[in-house]
mmCIF file of C-alpha atoms in Angstrom:
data_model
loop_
_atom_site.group_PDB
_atom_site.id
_atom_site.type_symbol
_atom_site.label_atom_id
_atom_site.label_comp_id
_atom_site.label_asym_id
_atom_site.label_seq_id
_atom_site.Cartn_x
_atom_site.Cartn_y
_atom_site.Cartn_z
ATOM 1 C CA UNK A 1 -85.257 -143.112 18.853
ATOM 2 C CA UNK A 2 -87.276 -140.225 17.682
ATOM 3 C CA UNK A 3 -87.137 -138.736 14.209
ATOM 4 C CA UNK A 4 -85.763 -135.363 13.531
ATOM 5 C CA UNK A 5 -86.025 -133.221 10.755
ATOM 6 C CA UNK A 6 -84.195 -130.105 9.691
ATOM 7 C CA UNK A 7 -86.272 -128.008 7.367
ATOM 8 C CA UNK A 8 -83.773 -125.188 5.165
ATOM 9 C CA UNK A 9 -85.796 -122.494 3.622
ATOM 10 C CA UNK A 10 -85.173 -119.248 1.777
ATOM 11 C CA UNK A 11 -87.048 -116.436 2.682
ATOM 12 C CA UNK A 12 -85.629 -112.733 2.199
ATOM 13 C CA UNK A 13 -88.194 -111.724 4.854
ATOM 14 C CA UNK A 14 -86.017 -112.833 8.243
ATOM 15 C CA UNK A 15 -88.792 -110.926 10.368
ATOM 16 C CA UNK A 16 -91.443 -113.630 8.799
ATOM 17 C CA UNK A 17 -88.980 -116.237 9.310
ATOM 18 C CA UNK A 18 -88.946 -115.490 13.024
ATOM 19 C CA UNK A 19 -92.369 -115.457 13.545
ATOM 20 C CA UNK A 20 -92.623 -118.585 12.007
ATOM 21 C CA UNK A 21 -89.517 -120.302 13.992
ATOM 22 C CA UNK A 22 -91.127 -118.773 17.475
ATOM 23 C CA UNK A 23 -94.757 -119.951 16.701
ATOM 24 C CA UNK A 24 -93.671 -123.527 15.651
ATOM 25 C CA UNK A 25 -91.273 -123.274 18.962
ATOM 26 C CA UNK A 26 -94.905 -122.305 21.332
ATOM 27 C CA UNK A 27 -96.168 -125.582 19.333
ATOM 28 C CA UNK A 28 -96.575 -128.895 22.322
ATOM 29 C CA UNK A 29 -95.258 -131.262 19.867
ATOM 30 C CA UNK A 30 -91.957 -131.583 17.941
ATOM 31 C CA UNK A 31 -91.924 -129.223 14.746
ATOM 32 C CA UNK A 32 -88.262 -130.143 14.191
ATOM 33 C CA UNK A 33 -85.549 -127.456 13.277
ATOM 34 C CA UNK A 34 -85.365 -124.682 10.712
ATOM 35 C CA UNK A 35 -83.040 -122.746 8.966
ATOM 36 C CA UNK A 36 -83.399 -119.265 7.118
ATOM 37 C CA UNK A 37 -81.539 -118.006 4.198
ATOM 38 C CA UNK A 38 -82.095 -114.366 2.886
ATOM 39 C CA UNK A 39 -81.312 -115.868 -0.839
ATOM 40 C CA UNK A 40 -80.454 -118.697 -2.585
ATOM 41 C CA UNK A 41 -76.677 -117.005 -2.985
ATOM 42 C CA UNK A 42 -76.512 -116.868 0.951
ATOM 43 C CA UNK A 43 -77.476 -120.853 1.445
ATOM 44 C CA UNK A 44 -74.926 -121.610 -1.220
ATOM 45 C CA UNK A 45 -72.262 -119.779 -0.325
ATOM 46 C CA UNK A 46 -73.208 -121.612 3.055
ATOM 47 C CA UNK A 47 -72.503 -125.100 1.838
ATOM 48 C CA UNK A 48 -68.626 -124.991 1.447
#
């Protein structure tokens, strides 16, 4: 069974955050999942 990983980070930037999710997706190997939050607020208000 392979190992996943979800990686949560908070960036207000989403444009950056993109870029970043599309390169690691261009990658041949497994760079696991990530999710984006414009602010700390957002991601908690997230975790209901």
């Amino acid at each position: 069974m392979e190992m996943r990983t979800l990686t949560i980070t908070v960036q207000p930037d989403w444009k950056a955050a993109l870029r970043a999710a599309g390169k690691a997706a261009q990658a041949e190997t497994y760079q696991g999942e990530t999710l984006n939050f414009e602010s700390p607020d957002v991601f908690l208000g997230r975790l209901t």
